[in-house]
Amino acid sequence: MYVRGVGPRVAEMLAAKDIQTAEDLLYHLPFRYEDRQNPRSLDELQTGEMASVIAEVRGSILLRTRKAPIFELTVGQGRLALKCIWFNGSYLSGKFHAGQTVAVYGRVEPSRSSSNLKMIQPQFEVLPDASDDADTRLLEVGRITPVYESLGGARLASRWQRKTIFNLLEGVRGAVPECLPKELLARLDLPDRETALREVHYPPEGTPFAQLQAASTPAHRRLIFEELFFLELGLELKRRRVRKRTGIAFATSDKVREALREVLPFHPTVAQKRALGEIVTDMRKPSPMRRLLQGDVGSGKTIVAFQAMLVAMENGYQAALMAPTEILATQHFLAARKLLERSSRKPRIVLLTGSLDEDRKRQTRAQINCGEAQLVIGTHALIEEKVEFDRLGLVVVDEQHRFGVLQRFKLMKKPNQAEPDVLVMTATPIPRTLALSLYGDLDLSVLDELPPGRTPIVTRRVAGERAEEVWDFVRKQVAQGRQAYIVYPVIEGSKDDQPELDFSHDEPETAIEPPPKKPKTARKGKTADLFPKTAQEANPGAKSGLKSAVEMHEKLRSGPLSDLRVGLLHGRLDADEKEIIMRRFQRGEIDVLVATTVIEVGVDVPNATVMVVEHAERFGLAQLHQLRGRVGRGEAKSYCILMTGPRVSPLAEERLNAMVRTQDGFELAELDLTQRGPGEFFGTRQAGLPEFRVANLVRDRQLLEVAKIEAESFANNASAQVTEAERTRVWARLKDSWQRRYGLVEAG
Ligand code: ADP
Ligand code: MG
């Protein structure tokens, strides 16, 4: 379609921004608005606020300083003036003339030289005057004006977009096809597509400004809903497709039920029963299970997974459990042995990790291949060692392995065999609505209840100087027969690779084992000030002033904790050493375990009641929550002591306060999510999070929930009021948008 203002050259520039069609351009929404109906007066500005001001140019000057030229613009209203400053501002000289009207937008700062206010590097626009054409005046003066991210230099900045989009909207008046059913829009009270597009660019007079800035006008909501609806509809289709494939229909005879009862060491919680019920229902179906088991730290996911694996084994199939770390794999292995000892069948359990010697690996692979090994527990090695199973029935995977891995599990079964069931476990308490979207092609079971008898963990924040008191407290707890963890952000002060110090995401262990194929590159984006140092930057430890596990282990056991049995655990120990230390701690032969975040995930020693974290300000919220989750696992009262260094950033402050305030993993996850944004929270784009044009998963989660429900009901043909023509249009649009927008990872 021909769009005024878009010739071949511009089209090329737009294509570079992924804008290929007129529709793409219409969905390029303003990122903010300027209220030019009621401009702010200079005397009502407050320092610190973001404000948009319309004023007259008084004068400008280019100051040549030693460093960089500074461009200073003075604008005024009556007797009041505002100074605007741009560093390296030579490019601005000649741009402004006294008497012009300009709109500036920026943070209001106090000005040192006078009682006037100033703005540093504000966005600005010279407003049209009588010499400009009528269109421009119409679009930019005396109304709510949209402001756009530039689509290519100064040429395709806001002004160009305003005009082009305005013309485009005029050109398509009455001709924008609706892509959602009328009945649905009416029910949700959302405007039609054309109205929404028009009003989102050119808000009608009287639109509440706050609503515009929050992207919550009916027009915004309509477009956001539309995008989320098609996301959810696509996910729903994926789920349906999996349901059509051939899996294994496991039987749950009385014998199987009896086997499940045999191994239970305690009464399951209501949530555990419900989750197992949902899992087993899936397993009985002839299509492959794709289910996510989500539960906060300590909610008891392990036993549920073991029971599911038992169902597979009782049916004559093999089950595999893939853990994110060797420590955890080993722990699961030991726990499985203990648990399944109670079973009358005594299944054969093997452990396969990367650090086993070649002979052991070969032997284990052979046992798996001939079917002798019924339960296989391991790390990533399960995939890397090209294990071929005899009859794989169920795979339980930790979420960290989800991406790209599920596909490869198909390779682990022999050809012509049915697809194994897959259960993904996640310890991250992802807010439900987000789980629905990120793992939208999985069905969801939630453990929303902790096993009985847990007492809340007392969490305290303590300045580093009070360490002596902390060690006293640790000694007292040990004297009462308890155990403690003391966690440090780095392994050793002087080494140059410190995998554990990878604060930018929450699975530090993956950097340690299995041997990473590609070196992890530091992630771009806004992590810099949140998790201040990357591994490289924080070294050497001496310079950064960070205490390390190795050094503090030495200090503590020869100093304040010399009368206790102090152990050391970190990711650089080899697997045997790790296993020995873990076992000794589990058996109570070690009182205090000095460690890095290797213990973050899943380690389960109920007698440990104290978690001390040094440099707590350096850790992410999810990490702190996971670490705290290592205590409070038994009946005894537990403590989490967050020790901080001298400098704590405002964001770290917020994290620590949240830790002290609440133990609710979901609440902490929400804060984590707002601090880091979905990309970081889930660990990169590769997590399969689609790129949205309009929606924002954090901001729009309520609409996401609605979209999910509506997409399901649409796919089920639930409403008779939706016409055939409407259905056809929805499907056509889905195909189009799904292919273009969401390169979602296949769930296998
Ligand atoms: P997570 O969900 O973090 O993996 P675990 O499965 O490790 O949690 O369970 C945490 C602790 O709670 C373990 O010591 C486990 O034995 C215990 N546990 C789990 N379920 C129950 C239950 N229903 N009653 C009592 N203790 C339980
Ligand atoms: Mg666990």
Short mmCIF file of C-alpha atoms in Angstrom, two decimals, residues 127-557:
data_model
loop_
_atom_site.label_atom_id
_atom_site.label_comp_id
_atom_site.label_asym_id
_atom_site.label_seq_id
_atom_site.Cartn_x
_atom_site.Cartn_y
_atom_site.Cartn_z
CA LEU A 127 6.98 24.12 17.78
CA PRO A 128 5.53 25.20 14.48
CA ASP A 129 4.53 28.82 14.01
CA ALA A 130 2.44 30.65 11.47
CA SER A 131 5.01 29.96 8.77
CA ASP A 132 4.55 26.19 9.05
CA ASP A 133 1.86 24.28 7.24
CA ALA A 134 -1.53 23.83 8.80
CA ASP A 135 -1.19 20.07 9.28
CA THR A 136 1.90 20.43 11.38
CA ARG A 137 0.30 23.09 13.53
CA LEU A 138 -2.77 20.97 13.90
CA LEU A 139 -0.80 17.95 15.05
CA GLU A 140 1.60 19.60 17.42
CA VAL A 141 -0.01 22.52 19.11
CA GLY A 142 -2.84 22.74 21.57
CA ARG A 143 -3.44 19.03 21.83
CA ILE A 144 -2.10 15.89 23.38
CA THR A 145 0.84 15.18 21.14
CA PRO A 146 2.40 11.76 20.67
CA VAL A 147 6.14 11.37 21.03
CA TYR A 148 7.82 8.48 19.22
CA GLU A 149 11.14 6.74 19.32
CA SER A 150 12.91 7.80 16.18
CA LEU A 151 12.75 5.31 13.35
CA GLY A 152 15.96 6.60 11.84
CA GLY A 153 17.84 9.73 12.73
CA ALA A 154 16.39 13.18 12.82
CA ARG A 155 14.55 12.58 9.60
CA LEU A 156 12.21 9.91 10.92
CA ALA A 157 11.82 11.38 14.38
CA SER A 158 8.55 12.26 16.08
CA ARG A 159 7.48 14.98 13.70
CA TRP A 160 7.78 12.80 10.64
CA GLN A 161 5.93 9.97 12.33
CA ARG A 162 3.12 12.20 13.52
CA LYS A 163 2.44 13.38 10.02
CA THR A 164 2.90 10.06 8.32
CA ILE A 165 0.79 8.16 10.80
CA PHE A 166 -1.87 10.85 10.75
CA ASN A 167 -2.06 10.67 6.98
CA LEU A 168 -2.07 6.92 7.10
CA LEU A 169 -4.95 6.92 9.56
CA GLU A 170 -6.86 9.29 7.32
CA GLY A 171 -6.16 7.09 4.32
CA VAL A 172 -7.50 3.96 5.94
CA ARG A 173 -10.50 5.57 7.58
CA GLY A 174 -13.30 3.04 7.79
CA ALA A 175 -11.15 0.35 6.21
CA VAL A 176 -9.09 -1.19 9.02
CA PRO A 177 -10.26 -4.78 9.28
CA GLU A 178 -11.21 -5.98 12.74
CA CYS A 179 -9.29 -9.07 13.84
CA LEU A 180 -11.14 -9.94 17.03
CA PRO A 181 -14.72 -11.18 17.36
CA LYS A 182 -17.28 -8.43 18.01
CA GLU A 183 -18.82 -10.35 20.84
CA LEU A 184 -15.48 -10.54 22.64
CA LEU A 185 -14.85 -6.81 22.33
CA ALA A 186 -18.31 -5.99 23.56
CA ARG A 187 -17.94 -8.27 26.53
CA LEU A 188 -14.56 -6.82 27.51
CA ASP A 189 -15.68 -3.31 26.71
CA LEU A 190 -12.83 -2.67 24.29
CA PRO A 191 -12.95 -0.39 21.25
CA ASP A 192 -12.68 -1.71 17.71
CA ARG A 193 -9.31 -1.90 16.08
CA GLU A 194 -9.48 1.21 13.98
CA THR A 195 -10.70 3.38 16.82
CA ALA A 196 -8.01 1.99 19.08
CA LEU A 197 -5.25 2.71 16.57
CA ARG A 198 -6.53 6.20 15.93
CA GLU A 199 -6.88 7.10 19.58
CA VAL A 200 -3.63 5.63 20.69
CA HIS A 201 -1.81 7.96 18.30
CA TYR A 202 -4.16 10.90 18.58
CA PRO A 203 -5.92 10.73 21.91
CA PRO A 204 -9.28 12.49 21.90
CA GLU A 205 -9.54 15.65 23.90
CA GLY A 206 -10.07 15.03 27.58
CA THR A 207 -8.28 11.68 27.70
CA PRO A 208 -6.86 11.49 31.23
CA PHE A 209 -3.18 12.11 30.88
CA ALA A 210 -2.19 9.66 33.59
CA GLN A 211 -4.01 6.89 31.72
CA LEU A 212 -2.06 7.70 28.60
CA GLN A 213 1.27 7.58 30.37
CA ALA A 214 0.35 4.29 32.01
CA ALA A 215 -0.78 2.83 28.67
CA SER A 216 -4.15 2.08 30.20
CA THR A 217 -6.58 3.98 27.99
CA PRO A 218 -9.24 1.80 26.34
CA ALA A 219 -7.29 2.18 23.10
CA HIS A 220 -4.09 0.91 24.68
CA ARG A 221 -5.87 -1.90 26.44
CA ARG A 222 -7.47 -3.03 23.23
CA LEU A 223 -4.15 -3.22 21.38
CA ILE A 224 -2.39 -4.89 24.28
CA PHE A 225 -5.17 -7.40 24.64
CA GLU A 226 -5.06 -8.11 20.94
CA GLU A 227 -1.38 -8.91 21.05
CA LEU A 228 -1.67 -11.09 24.15
CA PHE A 229 -4.72 -12.85 22.80
CA PHE A 230 -2.84 -14.00 19.73
CA LEU A 231 0.12 -15.04 21.85
CA GLU A 232 -2.09 -17.15 24.06
CA LEU A 233 -4.03 -18.54 21.15
CA GLY A 234 -0.80 -19.69 19.56
CA LEU A 235 0.33 -21.32 22.78
CA GLU A 236 -3.01 -23.04 23.11
CA LEU A 237 -2.58 -24.48 19.63
CA LYS A 238 0.87 -25.75 20.51
CA ARG A 239 -0.54 -27.50 23.54
CA ARG A 240 -3.19 -29.07 21.36
CA ARG A 241 -0.63 -30.26 18.87
CA VAL A 242 1.34 -32.05 21.58
CA ARG A 243 -1.85 -33.69 22.73
CA LYS A 244 -2.25 -35.21 19.30
CA ARG A 245 1.13 -36.91 19.37
CA THR A 246 1.69 -40.46 20.50
CA GLY A 247 2.94 -40.86 24.02
CA ILE A 248 2.69 -43.53 26.63
CA ALA A 249 -0.52 -44.26 28.49
CA PHE A 250 0.75 -45.33 31.88
CA ALA A 251 -1.48 -47.53 33.97
CA THR A 252 -2.20 -46.80 37.60
CA SER A 253 -3.31 -50.11 38.93
CA ASP A 254 -3.76 -50.86 42.63
CA LYS A 255 -0.26 -52.24 42.52
CA VAL A 256 1.12 -48.91 41.33
CA ARG A 257 -0.86 -47.04 43.96
CA GLU A 258 0.47 -49.33 46.61
CA ALA A 259 4.03 -48.68 45.40
CA LEU A 260 3.43 -44.94 45.69
CA ARG A 261 2.11 -45.27 49.22
CA GLU A 262 5.02 -47.46 50.26
CA VAL A 263 7.63 -44.83 49.60
CA LEU A 264 5.92 -41.82 51.18
CA PRO A 265 7.87 -40.85 54.29
CA PHE A 266 5.23 -38.34 55.41
CA HIS A 267 1.69 -37.23 54.76
CA PRO A 268 1.67 -35.23 51.57
CA THR A 269 0.25 -31.74 51.69
CA VAL A 270 -3.01 -31.02 49.92
CA ALA A 271 -1.02 -29.21 47.23
CA GLN A 272 1.30 -32.18 46.74
CA LYS A 273 -1.66 -34.52 46.39
CA ARG A 274 -3.29 -32.23 43.88
CA ALA A 275 -0.10 -31.83 41.85
CA LEU A 276 0.58 -35.56 41.80
CA GLY A 277 -3.03 -36.12 40.82
CA GLU A 278 -2.65 -33.75 37.87
CA ILE A 279 0.62 -35.34 36.82
CA VAL A 280 -0.70 -38.87 37.02
CA THR A 281 -3.83 -37.90 35.09
CA ASP A 282 -1.55 -36.64 32.32
CA MET A 283 0.61 -39.74 32.47
CA ARG A 284 -2.40 -41.98 31.97
CA LYS A 285 -3.31 -40.19 28.78
CA PRO A 286 -1.99 -41.58 25.50
CA SER A 287 -0.48 -38.23 24.52
CA PRO A 288 2.86 -37.01 25.86
CA MET A 289 2.77 -35.03 29.10
CA ARG A 290 4.26 -31.55 29.04
CA ARG A 291 3.81 -30.18 32.52
CA LEU A 292 5.45 -27.59 34.70
CA LEU A 293 5.61 -28.19 38.43
CA GLN A 294 6.07 -24.88 40.13
CA GLY A 295 6.64 -24.48 43.82
CA ASP A 296 8.46 -22.18 46.14
CA VAL A 297 11.61 -23.31 47.91
CA GLY A 298 10.86 -26.09 50.32
CA SER A 299 7.37 -26.73 49.04
CA GLY A 300 8.28 -30.38 48.47
CA LYS A 301 8.62 -30.81 44.72
CA THR A 302 11.13 -33.63 44.99
CA ILE A 303 8.83 -36.24 46.43
CA VAL A 304 6.19 -35.44 43.85
CA ALA A 305 8.73 -35.95 41.08
CA PHE A 306 9.93 -39.23 42.60
CA GLN A 307 6.40 -40.52 42.79
CA ALA A 308 5.80 -39.67 39.16
CA MET A 309 9.00 -41.50 38.26
CA LEU A 310 7.85 -44.47 40.28
CA VAL A 311 4.68 -44.63 38.20
CA ALA A 312 6.84 -44.88 35.09
CA MET A 313 9.07 -47.54 36.60
CA GLU A 314 6.15 -49.59 37.86
CA ASN A 315 4.94 -49.60 34.27
CA GLY A 316 8.22 -51.10 33.13
CA TYR A 317 9.70 -47.87 31.81
CA GLN A 318 12.85 -45.99 32.70
CA ALA A 319 12.74 -42.59 34.31
CA ALA A 320 15.36 -39.87 34.12
CA LEU A 321 15.93 -36.88 36.36
CA MET A 322 18.17 -34.09 35.17
CA ALA A 323 19.50 -31.73 37.82
CA PRO A 324 21.28 -28.45 37.21
CA THR A 325 24.40 -29.23 39.23
CA GLU A 326 26.48 -32.20 40.30
CA ILE A 327 25.81 -31.48 43.94
CA LEU A 328 22.13 -31.54 43.35
CA ALA A 329 22.25 -34.60 41.15
CA THR A 330 24.19 -36.36 43.88
CA GLN A 331 21.76 -35.26 46.52
CA HIS A 332 18.82 -36.47 44.45
CA PHE A 333 20.63 -39.72 43.88
CA LEU A 334 21.14 -40.26 47.60
CA ALA A 335 17.56 -39.19 48.37
CA ALA A 336 16.18 -41.49 45.69
CA ARG A 337 18.12 -44.43 47.08
CA LYS A 338 16.89 -43.74 50.58
CA LEU A 339 13.32 -43.27 49.46
CA LEU A 340 13.11 -46.19 47.11
CA GLU A 341 14.65 -48.52 49.64
CA ARG A 342 11.18 -48.56 51.13
CA SER A 343 9.80 -49.80 47.88
CA SER A 344 9.46 -53.56 47.64
CA ARG A 345 10.81 -53.46 44.09
CA LYS A 346 14.12 -51.77 44.86
CA PRO A 347 14.67 -50.27 41.42
CA ARG A 348 18.18 -49.93 40.09
CA ILE A 349 19.30 -46.29 40.35
CA VAL A 350 22.35 -44.85 38.59
CA LEU A 351 24.07 -41.50 38.67
CA LEU A 352 25.62 -39.99 35.55
CA THR A 353 27.56 -36.77 35.78
CA GLY A 354 30.31 -35.18 33.71
CA SER A 355 33.06 -35.71 36.23
CA LEU A 356 32.79 -39.49 36.40
CA ASP A 357 35.78 -41.19 34.85
CA GLU A 358 35.39 -42.60 31.37
CA ASP A 359 35.11 -46.20 32.53
CA ARG A 360 32.32 -45.44 34.94
CA LYS A 361 30.55 -43.41 32.31
CA ARG A 362 30.79 -46.19 29.75
CA GLN A 363 29.54 -48.71 32.25
CA THR A 364 26.64 -46.52 33.29
CA ARG A 365 25.68 -45.80 29.71
CA ALA A 366 25.61 -49.51 29.05
CA GLN A 367 23.34 -50.11 32.04
CA ILE A 368 21.01 -47.43 30.78
CA ASN A 369 21.07 -48.74 27.26
CA CYS A 370 20.16 -52.31 28.17
CA GLY A 371 17.44 -51.20 30.56
CA GLU A 372 19.12 -52.50 33.69
CA ALA A 373 19.18 -48.99 35.11
CA GLN A 374 15.60 -48.04 35.84
CA LEU A 375 16.09 -44.66 37.39
CA VAL A 376 18.77 -42.44 35.92
CA ILE A 377 19.81 -39.30 37.74
CA GLY A 378 22.30 -36.92 36.29
CA THR A 379 23.33 -33.53 35.07
CA HIS A 380 23.60 -32.17 31.58
CA ALA A 381 25.90 -35.12 31.00
CA LEU A 382 22.76 -37.15 30.31
CA ILE A 383 22.53 -35.32 27.05
CA GLU A 384 26.16 -34.70 26.37
CA GLU A 385 27.24 -38.29 26.83
CA LYS A 386 24.83 -39.44 24.13
CA VAL A 387 22.99 -41.78 26.39
CA GLU A 388 20.48 -43.98 24.67
CA PHE A 389 17.76 -45.34 26.85
CA ASP A 390 16.18 -48.72 26.48
CA ARG A 391 12.64 -47.61 27.27
CA LEU A 392 12.46 -44.05 28.43
CA GLY A 393 9.07 -43.24 29.92
CA LEU A 394 9.44 -40.05 31.91
CA VAL A 395 11.93 -37.24 32.01
CA VAL A 396 12.00 -34.79 34.89
CA VAL A 397 13.98 -31.66 34.08
CA ASP A 398 14.97 -28.66 36.01
CA GLU A 399 13.78 -25.46 34.38
CA GLN A 400 17.28 -24.32 33.70
CA HIS A 401 17.58 -27.05 31.18
CA ARG A 402 14.29 -26.55 29.54
CA PHE A 403 15.39 -24.58 26.58
CA GLY A 404 16.73 -26.49 23.70
CA VAL A 405 16.96 -29.57 25.82
CA LEU A 406 13.52 -31.00 25.51
CA GLN A 407 13.98 -31.44 21.82
CA ARG A 408 17.07 -33.46 22.38
CA PHE A 409 15.36 -35.82 24.73
CA LYS A 410 13.65 -37.19 21.70
CA LEU A 411 17.04 -38.33 20.52
CA MET A 412 17.52 -40.30 23.69
CA LYS A 413 14.75 -42.72 22.94
CA LYS A 414 15.11 -45.49 20.46
CA PRO A 415 13.48 -44.92 17.09
CA ASN A 416 9.84 -45.96 16.76
CA GLN A 417 9.26 -45.66 20.47
CA ALA A 418 6.60 -43.46 21.91
CA GLU A 419 7.58 -40.05 23.22
CA PRO A 420 8.42 -39.90 26.90
CA ASP A 421 6.44 -37.69 29.26
CA VAL A 422 8.18 -34.57 30.43
CA LEU A 423 7.85 -32.83 33.77
CA VAL A 424 9.66 -29.52 34.17
CA MET A 425 10.30 -28.36 37.71
CA THR A 426 10.91 -24.79 38.61
CA ALA A 427 12.06 -23.41 41.91
CA THR A 428 11.57 -19.87 40.73
CA PRO A 429 8.29 -18.60 41.99
CA ILE A 430 7.32 -17.00 38.73
CA PRO A 431 4.14 -15.00 39.15
CA ARG A 432 1.40 -17.20 37.84
CA THR A 433 0.35 -15.05 34.93
CA LEU A 434 3.91 -14.88 33.70
CA ALA A 435 4.36 -18.60 34.06
CA LEU A 436 1.27 -18.95 31.94
CA SER A 437 2.90 -17.00 29.22
CA LEU A 438 6.50 -18.08 29.41
CA TYR A 439 5.63 -21.70 29.85
CA GLY A 440 2.38 -21.25 28.05
CA ASP A 441 2.77 -24.46 26.10
CA LEU A 442 3.11 -26.45 29.30
CA ASP A 443 0.30 -27.28 31.67
CA LEU A 444 0.86 -25.91 35.11
CA SER A 445 0.76 -27.50 38.55
CA VAL A 446 1.50 -25.33 41.53
CA LEU A 447 2.60 -26.25 45.04
CA ASP A 448 1.22 -23.26 46.87
CA GLU A 449 1.55 -24.63 50.37
CA LEU A 450 4.50 -25.50 52.55
CA PRO A 451 4.66 -28.78 54.47
CA PRO A 452 3.32 -28.41 58.00
CA GLY A 453 5.40 -27.55 61.03
CA ARG A 454 7.60 -24.92 59.41
CA THR A 455 8.26 -21.92 61.56
CA PRO A 456 8.95 -18.63 59.86
CA ILE A 457 12.62 -17.86 59.34
CA VAL A 458 13.82 -14.87 61.30
CA THR A 459 15.65 -12.62 58.87
CA ARG A 460 17.99 -9.88 60.04
CA ARG A 461 20.18 -7.45 58.27
CA VAL A 462 23.48 -6.85 60.03
CA ALA A 463 26.35 -4.53 59.19
CA GLY A 464 29.59 -6.33 58.40
CA GLU A 465 31.35 -4.80 61.41
CA ARG A 466 29.17 -6.83 63.72
CA ALA A 467 30.62 -10.09 62.48
CA GLU A 468 31.79 -11.09 65.96
CA GLU A 469 28.20 -11.13 67.21
CA VAL A 470 27.20 -13.23 64.23
CA TRP A 471 29.92 -15.82 64.89
CA ASP A 472 28.82 -15.91 68.54
CA PHE A 473 25.33 -16.64 67.43
CA VAL A 474 26.49 -19.40 65.10
CA ARG A 475 28.42 -20.98 67.97
CA LYS A 476 25.34 -20.90 70.19
CA GLN A 477 23.21 -22.57 67.56
CA VAL A 478 25.80 -25.28 67.00
CA ALA A 479 25.97 -25.82 70.78
CA GLN A 480 22.25 -26.60 70.53
CA GLY A 481 23.01 -29.28 67.97
CA ARG A 482 22.23 -27.20 64.89
CA GLN A 483 24.21 -26.51 61.74
CA ALA A 484 24.92 -23.38 59.75
CA TYR A 485 25.83 -22.15 56.28
CA ILE A 486 28.02 -19.14 55.66
CA VAL A 487 27.89 -17.99 52.06
CA TYR A 488 30.33 -15.80 50.11
CA PRO A 489 30.02 -14.31 46.67
CA VAL A 490 33.39 -15.54 45.41
CA ILE A 491 35.40 -18.72 45.70
CA GLU A 492 38.84 -17.26 46.05
CA GLY A 493 40.03 -13.70 46.08
CA SER A 494 42.79 -13.78 43.54
CA LYS A 495 41.79 -16.21 40.84
CA ASP A 496 40.68 -14.69 37.62
CA ASP A 497 37.71 -16.82 36.76
CA GLN A 498 35.08 -16.93 39.39
CA PRO A 499 32.06 -18.57 37.96
CA GLU A 500 30.07 -18.21 41.11
CA LEU A 501 30.26 -14.48 40.91
CA ASP A 502 27.83 -14.22 38.13
CA PHE A 503 25.22 -12.01 39.64
CA SER A 504 23.48 -11.14 36.49
CA HIS A 505 21.40 -14.27 36.54
CA ASP A 506 20.25 -16.81 39.00
CA GLU A 507 21.74 -20.05 37.97
CA PRO A 508 25.39 -19.48 38.72
CA GLU A 509 26.05 -23.16 38.73
CA THR A 510 25.44 -23.58 35.06
CA ALA A 511 28.59 -21.60 34.55
CA ILE A 512 30.54 -24.23 36.41
CA GLU A 513 29.26 -27.50 35.19
CA PRO A 514 28.87 -29.04 32.81
CA PRO A 515 31.87 -27.56 31.06
CA PRO A 516 30.37 -24.66 29.20
CA LYS A 517 30.45 -25.03 25.45
CA LYS A 518 30.50 -21.35 24.80
CA PRO A 519 31.98 -18.87 27.20
CA LYS A 520 29.29 -16.87 28.86
CA THR A 521 29.36 -13.34 27.71
CA ALA A 522 28.33 -10.56 29.98
CA ARG A 523 24.79 -9.62 29.33
CA LYS A 524 23.98 -6.26 27.97
CA GLY A 525 21.23 -4.12 29.27
CA LYS A 526 20.47 -2.50 32.52
CA THR A 527 22.07 -4.98 34.85
CA ALA A 528 25.06 -2.80 35.35
CA ASP A 529 23.84 -0.91 38.36
CA LEU A 530 21.72 -3.70 39.79
CA PHE A 531 24.32 -6.36 40.04
CA PRO A 532 27.25 -4.16 39.96
CA LYS A 533 30.12 -6.41 39.05
CA THR A 534 30.59 -9.13 36.53
CA ALA A 535 33.10 -11.85 37.23
CA GLN A 536 35.83 -9.96 35.46
CA GLU A 537 35.17 -6.64 37.06
CA ALA A 538 35.05 -7.95 40.57
CA ASN A 539 38.52 -9.42 40.39
CA PRO A 540 40.87 -9.67 41.91
CA GLY A 541 39.03 -10.09 45.14
CA ALA A 542 41.64 -8.21 47.06
CA LYS A 543 41.04 -5.11 45.05
CA SER A 544 37.28 -5.37 45.17
CA GLY A 545 37.37 -5.96 48.90
CA LEU A 546 35.13 -8.99 48.60
CA LYS A 547 35.57 -11.73 51.13
CA SER A 548 35.90 -15.13 49.54
CA ALA A 549 34.86 -18.58 50.67
CA VAL A 550 38.37 -20.05 50.65
CA GLU A 551 39.92 -17.20 52.58
CA MET A 552 37.10 -16.94 55.11
CA HIS A 553 37.02 -20.68 55.62
CA GLU A 554 40.64 -20.42 56.69
CA LYS A 555 40.03 -17.40 58.90
CA LEU A 556 36.93 -18.74 60.58
CA ARG A 557 38.24 -22.15 61.40
#
